[in-house]
């Protein structure tokens, strides 16, 4: 899926043409859209929807099919795209991770970035290194000014040269709002901080915020804009004082780097908690370790991009040491992301941000009072002793004899069926590689003989890299209605479509495919969500004393078509995260005493629906939800079947 924010759009609605200059959000898919260049004029067809939540958009358009190009990009944009293409050619000889990250750091080109690496950078708190930011611009500007001084240019002639370099740099990385915002904020923050005049930086930052918001009011609702502003404010207000204190005990460069990293991290923490519901524990250390490699990677990468416009073979020579620097950054991200408790869960949203600020205020008070420090230390010691005692006497995870586990992967599905020692069948992978990888690690799964991807929606297939991390995946089963988004994650794996009526046996576990029928229409890029949901692979899993109906995201129409085939089962994985589109006959046919709802906390879809929960209760099913209970295991016990939650 590709999201494009377009301006100056001419909409034709019911034969009436409407020209709008307020942004229109285009949601499209297909390789033709991925190859689009800024300033191209195209004609497209799609369904116009009303924006939700008061967004500053004229409309949302669900695009159908490829674009029809009316006119190509401008000369400047063609030249900029040529630079990006030649840089991609110059890094082609580098390892996969390096050739995906380096263009992103230098020119903002993330087209070859592996989603698994992107997730590792996010966990390590290094996401800002994957895109062009104010720090990149400061590095390039500083290098240009240094060259101007070596060339003998004075104070009057050097700034215009640097300004031209900035304009060219912004053009190449594409003048998107995020790039322009990072340019303004990064230059102000770094200039004010490193010049030693933070008092002038605060008025400059305030003026920049006002100008940017007046120029583009949508920035007032942008989390990216808030993060940029807060990070710059942290550099201006917190870093100078902390650097002075740290310099009393640490060498100057170390004090500088530590003050900058900690100040920026603390300043943006409340907004990050609102977005992710997590607190990064290793991000400061990861940024300190990665920081020395950022300037050489950026400068050598920019030099390679410039040389590539003349000679790609020579640019490859320059890109090689840049790749080494990027390799170090990638190693830091992977090492930090692999650490236990690299992030810790926290309540998302506004309450989470307020709670984090309150916790920070309390921590400051405790650190300033010797009595409070002693009291808190004693309390924490008692809690630690209690936790150790509970861990010693409480059963661990996974519970012995587990048969099925619904992994807590947020708003998505990831189910694990035991198929032998350290072996399991995985049905869907959720939206987050890290979440499903952690779930499988906790279960000790190392061999996946069968991975079933019920349908090609992101909340079911984007976590596939996490399933593959350190595990062998022998076969992938997909919907017979045609390939989709999962191809980018499973291209090198043996893959085949599921067939209705098919039977699989893996040890004591058996699987029967109920649907969808192979004879149905194949999926197309312009299919709506319901059509794709109804193409879900529906399975019945059985092992001694246990059976489960795993229904993917099928909605009412597909459920009604399958209702006559549904057997009585022990467990029902409620379709489509408990949405309101359910066929009562389908749910009733399962006759399941346990209903599992795989759903994300505080999701935007209203899942699970109160209507569906009420229907399940009327049918006598006990409802268990991953958003409230975490990982949920179905366990075989001496007395029958039991449900054990990890949270």
Coordinates of C-alpha atoms in Angstrom, one line a residue:
X1 CA 0.0 0.0 0.0
X2 CA 1.3 3.5 -0.9
X3 CA 0.0 6.7 0.7
X4 CA 0.5 9.9 -1.3
X5 CA -0.5 13.4 -0.1
X6 CA -1.4 15.4 -3.2
X7 CA -2.2 19.1 -3.6
X8 CA -3.9 21.0 -6.4
X9 CA -6.2 18.2 -7.2
X10 CA -9.1 18.4 -9.8
X11 CA -11.9 16.0 -8.6
X12 CA -14.8 15.0 -10.7
X13 CA -17.7 14.0 -8.5
X14 CA -21.0 12.9 -10.2
X15 CA -20.0 14.9 -13.3
X16 CA -19.1 18.0 -11.4
X17 CA -15.5 19.2 -11.4
X18 CA -14.1 20.6 -8.2
X19 CA -10.6 22.0 -7.9
X20 CA -9.1 21.8 -4.4
X21 CA -5.8 23.0 -3.0
X22 CA -6.3 21.5 0.4
X23 CA -4.3 18.2 0.5
X24 CA -6.0 15.1 -0.8
X25 CA -4.8 11.7 0.6
X26 CA -4.4 9.0 -2.1
X27 CA -4.3 5.4 -1.0
X28 CA -3.0 3.2 -3.8
X29 CA -1.1 0.0 -4.6
X30 CA 1.0 -1.2 -7.5
X31 CA 4.5 -0.8 -8.9
X32 CA 3.5 2.1 -11.1
X33 CA 2.7 4.3 -8.0
X34 CA 6.0 3.4 -6.4
X35 CA 7.8 4.8 -9.4
X36 CA 6.1 8.1 -9.3
X37 CA 8.3 11.2 -9.1
X38 CA 7.2 14.6 -7.5
X39 CA 5.7 17.2 -9.9
X40 CA 4.2 14.5 -12.2
X41 CA 0.6 15.1 -13.3
X42 CA -1.6 12.0 -13.5
X43 CA -5.2 11.0 -13.9
X44 CA -6.6 8.4 -11.6
X45 CA -9.9 6.7 -10.7
X46 CA -11.1 5.9 -7.2
X47 CA -13.7 6.1 -4.5
X48 CA -13.8 9.4 -2.6
X49 CA -14.2 9.1 1.2
X50 CA -14.8 11.6 3.9
X51 CA -11.7 12.2 6.1
X52 CA -12.0 11.0 9.7
X53 CA -11.1 12.7 13.0
X54 CA -11.1 16.2 11.7
X55 CA -8.0 15.8 9.6
X56 CA -6.9 18.7 7.5
X57 CA -7.7 17.0 4.2
X58 CA -10.2 17.7 1.5
X59 CA -10.8 14.0 0.9
X60 CA -9.4 10.5 1.0
X61 CA -9.4 8.7 -2.3
X62 CA -9.1 4.9 -2.5
X63 CA -7.4 4.6 -5.9
X64 CA -8.3 1.9 -8.4
X65 CA -5.7 0.8 -10.8
X66 CA -2.5 2.4 -12.1
X67 CA -2.1 6.2 -12.8
X68 CA -2.4 7.6 -16.3
X69 CA 0.5 10.0 -16.7
X70 CA -0.5 13.3 -18.3
X71 CA 2.9 15.0 -18.0
X72 CA 6.3 14.0 -16.7
X73 CA 8.2 15.5 -13.8
X74 CA 10.0 18.8 -14.1
X75 CA 13.7 19.0 -15.1
X76 CA 14.8 19.6 -11.6
X77 CA 12.9 16.6 -10.3
X78 CA 14.1 14.4 -13.1
X79 CA 17.7 15.4 -12.3
X80 CA 17.1 14.7 -8.6
X81 CA 15.6 11.3 -9.4
X82 CA 18.6 10.6 -11.6
X83 CA 20.9 11.3 -8.6
X84 CA 18.9 8.9 -6.4
X85 CA 18.9 6.2 -9.1
X86 CA 22.7 6.5 -9.6
X87 CA 23.3 6.3 -5.9
X88 CA 21.3 3.0 -5.8
X89 CA 23.5 1.7 -8.6
X90 CA 26.6 2.8 -6.7
X91 CA 25.7 0.8 -3.6
X92 CA 24.5 -2.3 -5.4
X93 CA 27.7 -4.2 -4.5
X94 CA 27.2 -3.6 -0.7
X95 CA 25.6 -6.2 1.6
X96 CA 21.8 -6.1 1.6
X97 CA 21.4 -4.2 4.9
X98 CA 23.9 -1.6 3.9
X99 CA 22.5 -0.9 0.4
X100 CA 19.0 -0.5 2.1
X101 CA 20.1 1.9 4.8
X102 CA 22.7 4.1 3.1
X103 CA 20.4 5.7 0.5
X104 CA 17.9 6.4 3.3
X105 CA 20.5 8.2 5.4
X106 CA 21.9 10.2 2.4
X107 CA 18.9 11.0 0.1
X108 CA 15.9 9.7 2.0
X109 CA 15.4 6.7 -0.4
X110 CA 14.1 3.8 1.7
X111 CA 12.8 1.8 -1.3
X112 CA 15.2 -1.1 -0.6
X113 CA 15.0 -1.0 3.2
X114 CA 14.2 -4.4 4.7
X115 CA 11.1 -4.1 7.0
X116 CA 12.9 -6.3 9.6
X117 CA 15.9 -3.9 9.7
X118 CA 13.5 -0.9 10.0
X119 CA 11.8 -2.7 13.0
X120 CA 15.2 -3.2 14.7
X121 CA 16.1 0.4 14.2
X122 CA 12.8 1.4 15.8
X123 CA 13.3 -0.8 18.8
X124 CA 16.8 0.5 19.3
X125 CA 15.6 4.1 19.0
X126 CA 17.6 4.8 15.8
X127 CA 14.7 5.3 13.4
X128 CA 15.8 8.9 12.8
X129 CA 18.9 7.6 11.1
X130 CA 16.9 5.9 8.4
X131 CA 15.6 9.2 7.0
X132 CA 17.1 12.6 6.3
X133 CA 17.0 14.8 9.4
X134 CA 18.4 18.1 10.6
X135 CA 21.5 16.2 11.8
X136 CA 22.3 15.1 8.3
X137 CA 21.8 18.6 7.0
X138 CA 24.1 20.0 9.7
X139 CA 26.8 17.5 8.7
X140 CA 26.5 18.4 5.0
X141 CA 26.4 22.1 5.7
X142 CA 29.4 21.9 8.0
X143 CA 31.4 20.0 5.4
X144 CA 30.6 22.6 2.7
X145 CA 31.6 25.5 4.9
X146 CA 34.8 23.6 5.7
X147 CA 35.6 23.2 2.1
X148 CA 34.8 26.9 1.5
X149 CA 37.4 27.9 4.2
X150 CA 40.0 25.6 2.6
X151 CA 39.3 27.3 -0.8
X152 CA 39.9 30.7 0.8
X153 CA 36.3 31.9 0.7
X154 CA 35.6 34.5 3.3
X155 CA 32.6 34.9 5.6
X156 CA 30.6 36.8 2.9
X157 CA 31.1 34.3 0.1
X158 CA 30.9 31.0 2.0
X159 CA 27.3 31.4 3.3
X160 CA 25.7 31.7 -0.2
X161 CA 27.6 28.6 -1.3
X162 CA 26.4 26.7 1.7
X163 CA 22.8 28.0 1.1
X164 CA 23.0 26.7 -2.5
X165 CA 24.3 23.3 -1.2
X166 CA 21.3 23.2 1.2
X167 CA 18.8 23.9 -1.6
X168 CA 20.3 21.2 -3.8
X169 CA 20.4 18.7 -0.9
X170 CA 16.7 19.4 -0.1
X171 CA 15.7 19.0 -3.7
X172 CA 17.5 15.6 -4.0
X173 CA 15.9 14.2 -0.9
X174 CA 12.6 15.5 -2.0
X175 CA 11.1 18.7 -0.5
X176 CA 8.4 16.9 1.5
X177 CA 7.0 18.6 4.6
X178 CA 8.9 16.2 6.9
X179 CA 12.2 17.0 5.1
X180 CA 11.6 20.8 5.2
X181 CA 10.6 20.5 8.9
X182 CA 13.7 18.6 9.8
X183 CA 15.9 21.0 7.8
X184 CA 14.6 24.1 9.7
X185 CA 14.5 22.4 13.1
X186 CA 17.8 20.6 12.8
X187 CA 19.7 23.7 11.6
X188 CA 18.3 25.9 14.3
X189 CA 18.9 23.4 17.1
X190 CA 22.4 22.5 16.1
X191 CA 23.5 26.0 15.2
X192 CA 22.2 27.4 18.5
X193 CA 23.6 24.6 20.7
X194 CA 27.0 24.2 19.1
X195 CA 27.5 28.0 18.8
X196 CA 27.1 28.2 22.6
X197 CA 24.2 30.7 22.3
X198 CA 21.1 28.8 23.4
X199 CA 19.3 31.9 24.5
X200 CA 19.1 33.0 20.9
X201 CA 18.0 29.6 19.8
X202 CA 14.7 29.6 21.8
X203 CA 13.3 32.7 20.0
X204 CA 14.5 31.3 16.7
X205 CA 12.8 28.0 17.4
X206 CA 9.6 29.8 18.4
X207 CA 9.7 31.9 15.2
X208 CA 10.3 28.9 13.1
X209 CA 7.4 27.0 14.6
X210 CA 5.0 29.9 14.0
X211 CA 6.2 30.4 10.4
X212 CA 5.9 26.7 9.6
X213 CA 2.5 26.3 11.1
X214 CA 1.2 29.4 9.3
X215 CA 2.6 28.1 6.1
X216 CA 1.1 24.6 6.6
X217 CA -1.6 24.4 9.3
X218 CA -1.6 20.7 9.0
X219 CA 1.7 20.6 10.9
X220 CA -0.2 21.6 14.1
X221 CA -1.6 18.0 14.0
X222 CA 1.6 16.3 13.0
X223 CA 3.3 14.0 15.5
X224 CA 6.5 14.3 13.4
X225 CA 6.4 18.1 13.7
X226 CA 5.9 17.7 17.5
X227 CA 8.8 15.3 17.8
X228 CA 11.1 17.7 15.8
X229 CA 10.1 20.6 17.9
X230 CA 10.6 18.8 21.2
X231 CA 13.9 17.3 20.2
X232 CA 15.2 20.8 19.2
X233 CA 13.9 22.3 22.4
X234 CA 15.6 19.6 24.4
X235 CA 18.9 20.5 22.7
X236 CA 18.4 24.1 23.5
X237 CA 17.1 24.0 27.1
X238 CA 18.5 20.8 28.6
X239 CA 21.6 19.8 26.8
X240 CA 23.8 22.9 27.7
X241 CA 23.2 22.5 31.4
X242 CA 23.7 18.8 31.5
X243 CA 26.8 19.1 29.3
X244 CA 28.4 21.5 31.9
X245 CA 27.7 19.1 34.8
X246 CA 28.8 16.0 32.9
X247 CA 32.0 17.7 31.8
X248 CA 33.1 17.9 35.4
X249 CA 33.5 14.1 35.4
X250 CA 33.7 13.0 31.8
X251 CA 35.9 14.1 28.8
X252 CA 34.4 16.9 26.8
X253 CA 33.3 15.0 23.6
X254 CA 31.7 12.2 25.8
X255 CA 29.9 14.8 27.8
X256 CA 28.6 16.5 24.6
X257 CA 27.4 13.3 23.0
X258 CA 25.7 12.1 26.2
X259 CA 24.0 15.4 26.9
X260 CA 22.6 15.6 23.4
X261 CA 21.4 12.0 23.3
X262 CA 19.7 12.1 26.7
X263 CA 18.2 15.6 26.3
X264 CA 16.6 14.7 22.9
X265 CA 15.4 11.3 24.2
X266 CA 13.7 12.8 27.3
X267 CA 12.2 15.6 25.4
X268 CA 10.4 13.4 22.9
X269 CA 9.6 10.5 25.3
X270 CA 6.0 11.7 26.1
X271 CA 5.0 11.9 22.4
X272 CA 6.7 8.5 21.7
X273 CA 4.8 6.9 24.5
X274 CA 1.5 8.3 23.1
X275 CA 2.3 6.7 19.8
X276 CA 3.8 3.4 20.7
X277 CA 2.9 2.5 24.2
X278 CA 6.6 1.7 24.9
X279 CA 9.5 3.3 26.6
X280 CA 12.9 2.7 24.9
X281 CA 15.5 1.6 27.5
X282 CA 18.5 1.1 25.2
X283 CA 18.0 4.1 22.9
X284 CA 20.4 6.4 24.6
X285 CA 23.2 3.8 24.6
X286 CA 22.4 2.8 21.0
X287 CA 22.6 6.5 19.8
X288 CA 25.9 7.0 21.6
X289 CA 27.4 3.9 20.0
X290 CA 26.1 4.8 16.5
X291 CA 26.9 8.5 16.6
X292 CA 30.6 8.2 15.6
X293 CA 29.6 6.4 12.4
X294 CA 26.9 8.9 11.3
X295 CA 29.2 11.7 9.9
X296 CA 31.4 9.4 7.8
X297 CA 28.4 7.5 6.5
X298 CA 26.6 10.7 5.6
X299 CA 29.5 12.6 4.1
X300 CA 30.9 9.6 2.1
X301 CA 27.4 8.7 1.0
X302 CA 26.8 12.3 -0.2
X303 CA 30.2 12.3 -2.0
X304 CA 29.3 9.0 -3.6
X305 CA 26.0 10.4 -4.8
X306 CA 27.7 13.4 -6.3
X307 CA 30.4 11.3 -8.0
X308 CA 27.8 8.9 -9.3
X309 CA 26.3 11.6 -11.5
X310 CA 29.6 11.5 -13.4
X311 CA 30.9 7.9 -12.9
X312 CA 29.1 5.1 -11.1
X313 CA 32.3 2.8 -10.9
X314 CA 34.2 5.6 -9.1
X315 CA 31.2 6.2 -6.8
X316 CA 31.3 2.5 -5.9
X317 CA 34.8 2.9 -4.5
X318 CA 33.7 5.8 -2.3
X319 CA 30.5 4.0 -1.2
X320 CA 32.5 1.1 0.1
X321 CA 33.9 2.9 3.3
X322 CA 30.4 4.5 3.7
X323 CA 29.0 1.0 3.7
X324 CA 31.4 0.0 6.5
X325 CA 30.2 2.9 8.6
X326 CA 26.6 2.0 7.9
X327 CA 27.4 -1.6 8.8
X328 CA 28.5 -0.5 12.2
X329 CA 25.2 1.4 12.7
X330 CA 23.2 -1.7 11.5
X331 CA 25.1 -3.9 14.0
X332 CA 24.4 -1.5 16.8
X333 CA 20.7 -1.5 16.0
X334 CA 20.5 -5.3 15.8
X335 CA 22.5 -5.8 19.0
X336 CA 20.4 -3.2 20.9
X337 CA 17.1 -4.6 19.6
X338 CA 18.0 -8.1 20.6
X339 CA 18.6 -7.2 24.2
X340 CA 15.9 -8.4 26.7
X341 CA 13.7 -5.5 27.8
X342 CA 15.0 -3.2 25.0
X343 CA 11.6 -1.6 25.4
X344 CA 9.2 -1.8 28.2
X345 CA 5.4 -1.5 27.8
X346 CA 3.6 1.7 28.9
X347 CA 0.1 2.9 28.6
X348 CA -0.3 4.6 25.2
X349 CA -2.3 7.8 24.5
X350 CA -2.6 10.9 26.5
X351 CA -2.9 9.2 29.8
X352 CA 0.4 7.4 29.1
X353 CA 2.1 10.7 28.4
X354 CA 0.8 12.3 31.5
X355 CA 1.8 9.2 33.6
X356 CA 5.3 9.4 32.2
X357 CA 5.6 13.1 33.0
X358 CA 4.3 12.4 36.5
X359 CA 6.8 9.5 36.9
X360 CA 9.6 11.8 35.7
X361 CA 8.6 14.5 38.2
X362 CA 8.5 12.0 41.0
X363 CA 12.0 10.7 40.0
X364 CA 13.4 14.2 40.1
X365 CA 12.0 14.7 43.6
X366 CA 13.4 11.4 44.8
X367 CA 16.9 12.1 43.5
X368 CA 16.9 15.5 45.3
X369 CA 16.0 14.0 48.7
X370 CA 18.3 11.6 50.6
X371 CA 15.4 10.3 52.7
X372 CA 13.2 9.7 49.7
X373 CA 16.1 7.9 47.9
X374 CA 16.5 5.5 50.9
X375 CA 12.8 4.9 51.2
X376 CA 12.4 4.2 47.5
X377 CA 15.5 1.9 47.5
X378 CA 14.0 -0.1 50.4
X379 CA 10.6 -0.4 48.6
X380 CA 12.2 -1.5 45.4
X381 CA 14.3 -4.0 47.3
X382 CA 11.1 -5.5 48.8
X383 CA 9.3 -5.6 45.4
X384 CA 12.4 -7.3 43.9
X385 CA 12.4 -9.9 46.6
X386 CA 8.7 -10.5 46.2
X387 CA 9.0 -10.9 42.4
X388 CA 11.9 -13.4 42.8
X389 CA 9.9 -15.4 45.3
X390 CA 6.8 -15.4 43.0
X391 CA 8.9 -16.5 40.1
X392 CA 10.4 -19.3 42.1
X393 CA 7.0 -20.7 43.1
X394 CA 4.8 -19.7 40.2
X395 CA 4.6 -21.8 37.0
X396 CA 6.6 -20.3 34.1
X397 CA 5.7 -19.6 30.5
X398 CA 4.8 -21.4 28.4
X399 CA 2.5 -23.6 30.5
X400 CA 3.2 -27.3 30.2
X401 CA 1.0 -29.1 27.6
X402 CA 0.1 -26.0 25.6
X403 CA -1.8 -26.8 22.4
X404 CA -2.7 -23.4 21.0
X405 CA -1.4 -19.9 21.8
X406 CA -2.9 -16.7 20.6
X407 CA 0.0 -14.3 20.6
X408 CA -0.5 -10.7 21.7
X409 CA 0.6 -8.9 18.6
X410 CA -1.6 -5.8 18.8
X411 CA -4.3 -5.2 16.2
X412 CA -3.7 -8.4 14.2
X413 CA -3.6 -12.2 14.3
X414 CA -0.8 -14.6 15.1
X415 CA -1.7 -18.1 16.3
X416 CA 0.7 -20.9 17.2
X417 CA -0.3 -24.6 17.2
X418 CA 2.0 -27.1 18.9
X419 CA 3.3 -29.8 16.5
X420 CA 6.0 -31.4 18.5
X421 CA 9.1 -30.5 20.6
X422 CA 10.2 -26.9 19.5
X423 CA 7.9 -27.3 16.4
X424 CA 4.7 -25.4 15.7
X425 CA 2.4 -24.4 12.9
X426 CA 2.0 -20.7 12.8
X427 CA -1.3 -19.2 11.4
X428 CA -0.7 -15.5 10.5
X429 CA 2.1 -13.4 11.7
X430 CA 0.5 -10.1 13.0
X431 CA 1.6 -6.6 12.0
X432 CA 4.9 -6.5 14.0
X433 CA 7.9 -8.8 13.4
X434 CA 9.2 -8.1 16.9
X435 CA 5.9 -9.1 18.6
X436 CA 5.5 -12.5 16.9
X437 CA 9.2 -13.2 17.2
X438 CA 9.0 -12.6 21.0
X439 CA 6.0 -14.8 21.3
X440 CA 7.7 -17.7 19.4
X441 CA 10.9 -17.2 21.5
X442 CA 8.9 -17.5 24.7
X443 CA 7.3 -20.7 23.4
X444 CA 10.7 -22.1 22.4
X445 CA 9.7 -22.6 18.8
X446 CA 12.6 -23.1 16.4
X447 CA 11.0 -25.2 13.5
X448 CA 7.9 -24.0 11.6
X449 CA 6.9 -26.8 9.2
X450 CA 3.9 -24.8 8.0
X451 CA 3.2 -21.1 8.0
X452 CA -0.4 -20.2 7.0
X453 CA -1.1 -16.7 5.9
X454 CA -4.9 -16.5 5.7
X455 CA -5.1 -13.4 3.6
X456 CA -2.8 -10.5 2.4
X457 CA -3.6 -7.8 4.9
X458 CA -0.8 -6.1 6.8
X459 CA -2.1 -7.0 10.2
X460 CA -1.7 -10.7 9.2
X461 CA 1.5 -10.8 7.1
X462 CA 3.8 -7.9 8.0
X463 CA 5.2 -9.9 11.0
X464 CA 6.5 -12.7 8.7
X465 CA 10.2 -11.6 9.1
X466 CA 9.7 -12.2 12.9
X467 CA 8.5 -15.7 12.3
X468 CA 11.6 -16.4 10.1
X469 CA 14.1 -14.9 12.5
X470 CA 16.3 -17.8 13.6
X471 CA 13.8 -20.4 12.5
X472 CA 13.3 -22.7 9.6
X473 CA 10.0 -22.2 7.7
X474 CA 9.4 -25.2 5.4
X475 CA 6.2 -24.3 3.6
X476 CA 3.9 -21.3 3.3
X477 CA 0.2 -21.7 2.7
X478 CA -1.7 -18.8 1.3
X479 CA -5.2 -18.0 0.0
X480 CA -6.0 -19.6 -3.3
X481 CA -7.5 -16.3 -4.5
X482 CA -4.1 -15.0 -5.5
X483 CA -0.9 -13.6 -4.0
X484 CA -0.7 -10.3 -2.3
X485 CA 1.4 -8.3 0.1
X486 CA 2.9 -11.5 1.6
X487 CA 5.1 -12.0 -1.5
X488 CA 7.6 -9.4 -0.4
X489 CA 8.2 -11.5 2.8
X490 CA 8.0 -15.0 1.4
X491 CA 9.5 -14.7 -2.1
X492 CA 12.3 -17.2 -1.3
X493 CA 10.2 -19.7 0.6
X494 CA 8.3 -22.7 -0.9
X495 CA 4.7 -21.4 -1.2
X496 CA 1.5 -22.9 -2.4
X497 CA -2.3 -22.0 -2.2
X498 CA -4.5 -23.8 0.2
X499 CA -7.2 -26.0 -1.2
X500 CA -10.7 -26.4 0.3
X501 CA -11.0 -30.0 1.6
X502 CA -7.3 -30.4 2.0
X503 CA -6.0 -32.4 5.0
X504 CA -2.6 -32.0 6.8
X505 CA -1.1 -34.1 9.5
X506 CA 1.9 -32.9 11.5
X507 CA 2.6 -35.3 14.4
X508 CA -0.5 -35.4 16.6
X509 CA -1.8 -32.2 15.0
X510 CA -4.2 -32.3 12.0
X511 CA -5.5 -29.4 9.9
X512 CA -8.5 -29.4 7.6
X513 CA -9.0 -26.5 5.1
X514 CA -12.7 -25.4 5.0
X515 CA -12.3 -22.5 2.6
X516 CA -12.2 -20.4 0.6
X517 CA -13.2 -22.3 -2.6
X518 CA -10.4 -22.1 -5.2
X519 CA -13.0 -21.4 -7.9
X520 CA -13.8 -18.0 -6.6
X521 CA -12.6 -14.7 -8.2
X522 CA -8.9 -13.9 -7.8
X523 CA -7.9 -10.9 -5.8
X524 CA -7.1 -7.6 -7.5
X525 CA -5.2 -4.5 -6.3
X526 CA -8.4 -2.5 -6.3
X527 CA -10.4 -5.0 -4.2
X528 CA -11.9 -3.5 -1.0
X529 CA -11.2 -4.8 2.5
X530 CA -14.2 -7.0 2.7
X531 CA -13.4 -8.9 -0.5
X532 CA -9.9 -9.6 0.8
X533 CA -11.2 -10.6 4.2
X534 CA -13.6 -13.0 2.7
X535 CA -10.7 -14.7 0.9
X536 CA -9.2 -15.8 4.2
X537 CA -8.1 -19.4 4.6
X538 CA -10.4 -21.1 7.2
X539 CA -9.0 -24.0 9.1
X540 CA -10.1 -26.6 11.6
X541 CA -7.2 -27.8 13.9
X542 CA -7.4 -31.0 15.9
X543 CA -5.2 -32.9 18.4
X544 CA -6.2 -35.4 21.1
X545 CA -8.8 -33.7 23.4
X546 CA -8.7 -30.4 21.5
X547 CA -10.1 -28.8 18.4
X548 CA -10.2 -25.2 17.1
X549 CA -11.8 -23.2 14.3
X550 CA -9.4 -20.6 12.9
X551 CA -11.5 -18.3 10.8
X552 CA -9.1 -15.6 9.7
X553 CA -11.0 -12.4 8.9
X554 CA -14.0 -13.8 7.0
X555 CA -17.1 -11.6 7.3
X556 CA -20.8 -12.2 7.2
X557 CA -21.2 -13.4 3.5
X558 CA -18.3 -15.8 3.6
X559 CA -19.3 -17.1 7.0
X560 CA -22.9 -17.8 5.8
X561 CA -21.4 -19.8 2.9
X562 CA -19.3 -21.9 5.2
X563 CA -21.7 -22.3 8.1
X564 CA -22.9 -25.8 7.0
X565 CA -19.3 -27.1 7.0
X566 CA -18.4 -25.9 10.5
X567 CA -18.0 -28.7 13.1
X568 CA -18.3 -28.5 16.8
X569 CA -14.9 -27.3 18.2
X570 CA -13.4 -26.6 21.6
X571 CA -12.1 -23.2 20.7
X572 CA -13.2 -20.5 18.2
X573 CA -10.8 -17.9 17.0
X574 CA -13.4 -15.1 16.5
X575 CA -13.2 -13.8 12.9
X576 CA -12.0 -10.4 12.1
X577 CA -11.0 -9.4 15.6
X578 CA -14.6 -9.5 16.8
X579 CA -16.0 -7.0 14.3
X580 CA -19.7 -6.5 13.9
X581 CA -19.9 -8.3 10.6
X582 CA -20.7 -11.8 11.9
X583 CA -23.2 -14.4 10.8
X584 CA -24.9 -15.9 13.9
X585 CA -25.3 -19.2 12.2
X586 CA -21.5 -19.5 11.7
X587 CA -20.7 -18.7 15.3
X588 CA -23.4 -21.0 16.6
X589 CA -22.3 -23.9 14.4
X590 CA -18.9 -24.0 16.1
X591 CA -20.6 -24.5 19.5
X592 CA -17.3 -23.5 21.1
X593 CA -17.0 -23.1 24.9
X594 CA -14.0 -20.8 24.5
X595 CA -13.8 -17.8 22.1
X596 CA -10.5 -16.1 21.5
X597 CA -10.4 -12.5 20.2
X598 CA -7.1 -11.4 18.9
X599 CA -7.3 -7.6 19.1
X600 CA -5.2 -4.5 19.8
X601 CA -5.7 -2.3 22.8
X602 CA -7.6 0.9 22.2
X603 CA -7.7 0.2 18.4
X604 CA -9.4 2.6 16.0
X605 CA -11.9 0.1 14.6
X606 CA -14.1 -0.4 17.6
X607 CA -13.0 -4.1 17.8
X608 CA -14.4 -6.2 19.3
X609 CA -17.9 -5.1 18.7
X610 CA -20.3 -5.1 21.7
X611 CA -22.9 -6.8 19.5
X612 CA -20.5 -9.7 18.7
X613 CA -19.5 -10.1 22.3
X614 CA -23.1 -10.2 23.4
X615 CA -23.8 -12.8 20.7
X616 CA -20.9 -15.0 21.9
X617 CA -22.1 -14.7 25.5
X618 CA -25.6 -15.8 24.5
X619 CA -24.1 -18.8 22.8
X620 CA -22.4 -19.8 26.0
X621 CA -18.8 -19.0 25.0
X622 CA -16.2 -17.8 27.5
X623 CA -14.4 -14.8 25.9
X624 CA -10.7 -14.3 26.2
X625 CA -9.0 -11.2 24.6
X626 CA -5.4 -10.6 23.9
X627 CA -5.7 -6.9 24.5
X628 CA -6.6 -7.6 28.1
X629 CA -4.8 -10.9 28.8
X630 CA -1.7 -10.8 26.6
X631 CA -0.6 -14.2 25.2
X632 CA -3.4 -16.7 25.7
X633 CA -2.6 -20.5 25.8
X634 CA -5.0 -23.4 25.5
X635 CA -3.6 -26.1 27.7
X636 CA -4.3 -29.9 28.1
X637 CA -4.7 -30.8 31.8
X638 CA -5.7 -34.0 33.6
X639 CA -9.2 -32.6 34.0
X640 CA -9.5 -31.6 30.4
X641 CA -8.8 -28.2 28.7
X642 CA -7.8 -25.0 30.4
X643 CA -7.0 -21.4 29.4
X644 CA -3.9 -19.7 30.8
X645 CA -3.0 -16.1 30.1
X646 CA 0.5 -14.7 30.3
X647 CA -0.4 -11.3 31.6

